[in-house]
Coordinates of C-alpha atoms in Angstrom, one line a residue:
X141 CA 9.6 2.7 -24.0
X142 CA 8.3 0.4 -26.8
X143 CA 10.7 -2.3 -25.7
X144 CA 9.4 -2.0 -22.1
X145 CA 5.8 -2.2 -23.3
X146 CA 6.6 -5.4 -25.3
X147 CA 8.3 -6.9 -22.2
X148 CA 5.2 -6.2 -20.1
X149 CA 2.8 -7.6 -22.6
X150 CA 4.8 -10.8 -22.8
X151 CA 4.6 -11.2 -19.0
X152 CA 0.8 -10.5 -18.9
X153 CA 0.2 -12.9 -21.9
X154 CA 2.2 -15.7 -20.3
X155 CA 0.5 -15.2 -17.0
X156 CA -3.0 -15.3 -18.5
X157 CA -2.3 -18.4 -20.5
X158 CA -0.9 -20.1 -17.5
X159 CA -4.0 -19.2 -15.5
X160 CA -6.4 -20.4 -18.2
X161 CA -4.5 -23.7 -18.4
X162 CA -4.6 -24.1 -14.6
X163 CA -8.3 -23.4 -14.3
X164 CA -9.5 -25.5 -17.3
X165 CA -7.3 -28.6 -16.8
X166 CA -9.3 -31.2 -14.8
X167 CA -6.1 -32.4 -13.1
X168 CA -5.6 -29.0 -11.5
X169 CA -7.3 -27.9 -8.2
X170 CA -6.7 -25.1 -5.8
X171 CA -4.7 -27.5 -3.7
X172 CA -2.4 -28.6 -6.6
X173 CA 1.3 -28.1 -6.4
X174 CA 2.9 -25.3 -8.3
X175 CA 4.5 -27.6 -10.7
X176 CA 1.2 -28.0 -12.7
X177 CA 1.3 -24.2 -13.4
X178 CA 4.5 -24.4 -15.4
X179 CA 4.6 -23.4 -19.0
X180 CA 8.3 -23.3 -19.6
X181 CA 11.0 -26.0 -19.5
X182 CA 14.3 -25.7 -17.6
X183 CA 16.1 -25.0 -20.8
X184 CA 13.8 -22.0 -21.6
X185 CA 15.2 -19.9 -18.8
X186 CA 18.7 -21.4 -18.6
X187 CA 19.8 -21.0 -22.3
X188 CA 21.2 -17.9 -23.8
X189 CA 22.2 -15.7 -20.8
X190 CA 25.5 -14.9 -22.4
X191 CA 24.6 -11.9 -24.4
X192 CA 22.4 -8.9 -23.7
X193 CA 19.4 -9.7 -25.9
X194 CA 19.2 -13.4 -24.9
X195 CA 19.7 -12.4 -21.2
X196 CA 16.8 -10.0 -21.4
X197 CA 14.5 -12.6 -23.0
X198 CA 15.5 -15.3 -20.6
X199 CA 15.0 -13.0 -17.6
X200 CA 11.5 -12.1 -18.9
X201 CA 10.6 -15.8 -19.0
X202 CA 12.1 -16.4 -15.6
X203 CA 10.1 -13.5 -14.1
X204 CA 6.9 -14.5 -15.8
X205 CA 7.3 -18.1 -14.5
X206 CA 7.9 -16.8 -10.9
X207 CA 4.7 -14.7 -11.1
X208 CA 2.7 -17.7 -12.2
X209 CA 4.1 -19.8 -9.3
X210 CA 3.4 -17.0 -6.8
X211 CA -0.2 -16.6 -8.1
X212 CA -0.7 -20.4 -7.7
X213 CA 0.1 -20.0 -4.0
X214 CA -2.4 -17.1 -3.9
X215 CA -5.1 -19.3 -5.5
X216 CA -4.5 -22.0 -2.8
X217 CA -5.2 -19.4 -0.1
X218 CA -8.4 -18.2 -1.8
X219 CA -6.8 -14.7 -2.5
X220 CA -7.1 -12.6 -5.6
X221 CA -4.2 -13.0 -8.0
X222 CA -1.5 -10.4 -8.2
X223 CA -1.7 -8.4 -11.4
X224 CA 1.4 -7.9 -13.4
X225 CA 2.2 -4.2 -13.3
X226 CA 4.4 -2.5 -16.0
X227 CA 5.9 0.1 -13.7
X228 CA 6.6 -2.4 -10.9
X229 CA 8.2 -4.8 -13.5
X230 CA 10.5 -2.0 -14.7
X231 CA 11.4 -1.1 -11.2
X232 CA 12.0 -4.7 -10.2
X233 CA 14.1 -5.3 -13.3
X234 CA 16.3 -2.3 -12.6
X235 CA 16.6 -3.3 -8.9
X236 CA 17.6 -6.9 -9.8
X237 CA 20.6 -5.5 -11.6
X238 CA 21.5 -3.5 -8.5
X239 CA 21.4 -6.5 -6.1
X240 CA 24.5 -8.7 -6.5
X241 CA 24.5 -10.1 -3.0
X242 CA 21.8 -11.8 -0.9
X243 CA 20.0 -9.3 1.3
X244 CA 21.7 -6.4 -0.2
X245 CA 19.6 -3.3 0.1
X246 CA 19.1 -1.2 -3.1
X247 CA 17.7 2.4 -3.0
X248 CA 14.0 1.6 -3.4
X249 CA 13.1 5.3 -3.3
X250 CA 15.3 6.2 -6.3
X251 CA 14.1 3.2 -8.3
X252 CA 10.4 3.9 -7.6
X253 CA 10.8 7.6 -8.5
X254 CA 12.6 6.8 -11.8
X255 CA 9.8 4.4 -12.7
X256 CA 6.9 6.7 -11.6
X257 CA 5.5 4.4 -8.9
X258 CA 3.7 6.9 -6.5
X259 CA 1.1 6.8 -3.8
X260 CA 1.3 3.0 -3.3
X261 CA 2.6 1.0 -0.4
X262 CA 5.5 -1.2 -1.9
X263 CA 7.2 -4.1 -0.3
X264 CA 10.5 -5.4 -1.8
X265 CA 11.7 -9.0 -1.5
X266 CA 15.2 -10.0 -2.8
X267 CA 16.6 -13.4 -3.3
X268 CA 19.7 -14.8 -5.0
X269 CA 20.4 -18.4 -6.1
X270 CA 21.7 -20.5 -8.9
X271 CA 18.4 -22.4 -9.3
X272 CA 15.1 -22.6 -11.1
X273 CA 12.0 -20.4 -10.3
X274 CA 10.4 -23.4 -8.6
X275 CA 13.4 -23.8 -6.2
X276 CA 13.5 -20.1 -5.5
X277 CA 9.8 -20.2 -4.7
X278 CA 10.5 -22.9 -2.2
X279 CA 13.1 -20.7 -0.6
X280 CA 10.6 -17.8 -0.7
X281 CA 8.0 -19.8 1.2
X282 CA 10.3 -20.7 4.0
X283 CA 10.4 -17.1 5.2
X284 CA 7.6 -16.1 7.7
X285 CA 8.0 -12.5 6.5
X286 CA 7.6 -13.5 2.9
X287 CA 4.5 -15.5 3.7
X288 CA 3.1 -12.5 5.5
X289 CA 3.5 -10.4 2.3
X290 CA 2.1 -13.2 0.2
X291 CA -1.0 -13.5 2.4
X292 CA -1.7 -9.8 2.8
X293 CA -4.9 -9.2 0.8
X294 CA -4.4 -5.5 0.0
X295 CA -1.3 -6.2 -2.2
X296 CA -2.7 -6.1 -5.7
X297 CA 0.2 -5.6 -8.1
X298 CA 3.4 -7.4 -8.7
X299 CA 6.6 -6.8 -10.6
X300 CA 9.4 -9.4 -10.7
X301 CA 12.9 -8.7 -12.1
X302 CA 15.6 -11.3 -12.7
X303 CA 19.2 -10.9 -13.8
X304 CA 22.0 -13.3 -14.2
X305 CA 25.2 -12.4 -12.2
X306 CA 28.7 -13.0 -13.3
X307 CA 29.0 -16.1 -11.0
X308 CA 25.9 -17.7 -12.6
X309 CA 23.5 -16.9 -9.8
X310 CA 20.1 -15.4 -10.5
X311 CA 19.3 -12.1 -8.7
X312 CA 15.5 -11.9 -8.2
X313 CA 13.6 -8.9 -6.9
X314 CA 9.9 -9.1 -6.2
X315 CA 8.0 -5.9 -5.7
X316 CA 4.5 -6.2 -4.2
X317 CA 2.3 -3.1 -4.1
X318 CA -1.2 -1.9 -3.1
X319 CA -3.4 0.1 -5.3
X320 CA -3.1 3.8 -4.8
X321 CA -3.8 4.5 -1.1
X322 CA -6.8 6.5 0.0
X323 CA -4.9 8.5 2.6
X324 CA -8.1 10.2 3.9
X325 CA -9.7 6.9 4.8
X326 CA -6.5 5.6 6.2
X327 CA -6.1 8.6 8.6
X328 CA -9.8 8.4 9.6
X329 CA -9.4 4.7 10.4
X330 CA -6.3 5.4 12.6
X331 CA -8.3 8.0 14.4
X332 CA -11.2 5.7 15.1
X333 CA -9.0 3.0 16.3
X334 CA -7.4 5.4 18.9
X335 CA -10.8 5.9 20.4
X336 CA -11.5 2.1 20.3
X337 CA -8.4 1.6 22.6
X338 CA -9.5 4.5 24.9
X339 CA -13.0 3.1 25.3
X340 CA -11.7 -0.3 26.3
X341 CA -10.2 1.4 29.4
X342 CA -13.1 3.8 29.9
X343 CA -11.0 6.8 28.9
X344 CA -13.0 9.7 27.3
X345 CA -12.6 9.8 23.5
X346 CA -10.6 12.4 21.6
X347 CA -12.2 14.7 19.0
X348 CA -10.9 15.3 15.6
X349 CA -9.0 18.6 15.3
X350 CA -8.7 20.0 11.7
X351 CA -5.8 22.3 12.4
X352 CA -3.9 19.5 14.3
X353 CA -4.6 17.2 11.3
X354 CA -3.1 19.8 9.0
X355 CA 0.0 20.0 11.2
X356 CA 0.1 16.2 11.4
X357 CA 0.0 16.0 7.6
X358 CA 3.0 18.3 7.3
X359 CA 4.9 16.3 9.9
X360 CA 4.0 13.0 8.0
X361 CA 5.8 14.4 5.0
X362 CA 8.7 15.6 7.0
X363 CA 9.5 12.3 8.7
X364 CA 10.4 10.7 5.4
X365 CA 13.4 13.0 5.3
X366 CA 14.2 13.0 9.0
X367 CA 12.5 10.3 11.1
X368 CA 12.7 12.1 14.5
X369 CA 10.7 14.4 16.7
X370 CA 12.8 17.2 15.3
X371 CA 11.8 18.8 12.0
X372 CA 14.2 18.8 9.1
X373 CA 15.1 22.4 10.0
X374 CA 16.2 21.2 13.5
X375 CA 13.3 22.8 15.3
X376 CA 11.0 20.9 17.6
X377 CA 8.0 19.1 16.2
X378 CA 5.8 21.5 18.3
X379 CA 6.7 24.4 16.0
X380 CA 4.4 22.8 13.4
X381 CA 1.5 23.6 15.8
X382 CA 2.7 27.1 16.5
X383 CA 3.0 27.8 12.8
X384 CA -0.8 27.3 12.5
X385 CA -1.6 29.3 15.7
X386 CA -2.9 26.3 17.5
X387 CA -3.5 27.0 21.2
X388 CA -3.1 24.2 23.7
X389 CA -2.2 23.5 27.3
X390 CA -0.5 20.2 26.5
X391 CA 0.5 18.3 23.4
X392 CA 2.2 15.1 22.4
X393 CA 3.4 13.5 19.1
X394 CA 3.6 9.9 17.9
X395 CA 5.3 9.1 14.7
X396 CA 5.8 5.8 12.8
X397 CA 6.5 4.5 9.3
X398 CA 6.6 1.3 7.3
X399 CA 3.4 -0.4 8.5
X400 CA 0.8 -1.2 5.9
X401 CA -2.6 -0.7 7.6
X402 CA -4.2 1.4 10.3
X403 CA -4.4 -1.7 12.4
X404 CA -0.7 -2.4 12.2
X405 CA 0.1 1.2 13.1
X406 CA -2.1 1.1 16.2
X407 CA -0.7 -2.2 17.3
X408 CA 2.8 -0.8 17.0
X409 CA 1.9 2.3 19.0
X410 CA 0.2 0.2 21.7
X411 CA 3.2 -2.1 21.9
X412 CA 5.5 0.9 22.6
X413 CA 5.1 2.3 26.2
X414 CA 5.8 6.0 25.3
X415 CA 3.4 5.9 22.3
X416 CA 0.8 4.0 24.2
X417 CA 1.0 6.6 27.0
X418 CA 0.2 9.3 24.6
X419 CA -2.7 7.4 23.1
X420 CA -4.3 6.6 26.5
X421 CA -3.5 9.9 28.3
X422 CA -6.9 11.1 29.6
X423 CA -5.7 14.7 29.6
X424 CA -5.8 14.8 25.8
X425 CA -9.1 15.7 24.2
X426 CA -8.2 16.6 20.6
X427 CA -6.3 14.6 18.0
X428 CA -5.1 15.2 14.4
X429 CA -3.8 12.4 12.2
X430 CA -1.4 12.7 9.3
X431 CA -0.6 10.1 6.8
X432 CA 1.3 10.0 3.5
X433 CA 2.9 7.4 1.3
X434 CA 6.5 8.4 0.9
X435 CA 8.5 8.2 -2.3
X436 CA 10.1 5.1 -0.8
X437 CA 6.8 3.2 -0.9
X438 CA 6.4 3.3 2.9
X439 CA 3.5 4.8 4.8
X440 CA 4.3 7.6 7.3
X441 CA 1.8 8.2 10.1
X442 CA 1.7 11.0 12.7
X443 CA -0.6 11.6 15.6
X444 CA -0.7 15.0 17.3
X445 CA -2.6 15.0 20.6
X446 CA -3.8 18.2 22.2
X447 CA -5.3 19.4 25.5
X448 CA -7.6 22.4 24.9

């Protein structure tokens, strides 16, 4: 634990020094290239990867360098800097040792659970290459999906793990995370946006239903284990309503996971004909919204529509 704390303090200190240099140097502006943010030389992160202690030290320097470069890109875009996060760093470092091939998927859920990262939306990015942090950043910036993550303002924390593979390549894992999600506000925003879409088409709004929201919250937890309209027990989703003695003449369920904001969830629902049909069905007059951040760092959202 003491070793992990020292590692984190090193990354934070290097990041802060780099930021101070960048902001006080008259040659540096928000539009400057990332090369002006560099504190380490090529030799600093290439030497000494042969034994465990040197490998750990070089990986720390490599990770800290990449965080500085990413934050330089955030500065260019007028966004708040990512803050180095101890738990995310530990998770990313562990994951980097589990990612020997480009695009290989590690078990994010297990990694986050082991490192105690809970209640936050987490986005993993993996890259592999025998190159410097600057070159890996160039590769990073060529991906539209990576740029989407970089530009998303709600990501606040970052952890970067690097490890040297037997073939000499660097395995890099970047974990971006929000602060702890206020699920109550998230669910309320999803509800409000449903009525925004209904009003556009002059469809009567739905009203919030507490019991349906309770059932939705249960279903949001269940779909992490089984992403389907059947419950983990194999029963229909509608049994969650029956268990709470909710009376209705018609009901419908929408489920989704992995989106990062209420707006993204609503867009996904509206882009899917079956989900859109539920949201815009005039016969429904009650709605409950469920939402939880799963242990895999993905947000699960459930809508339960009722006719009463």
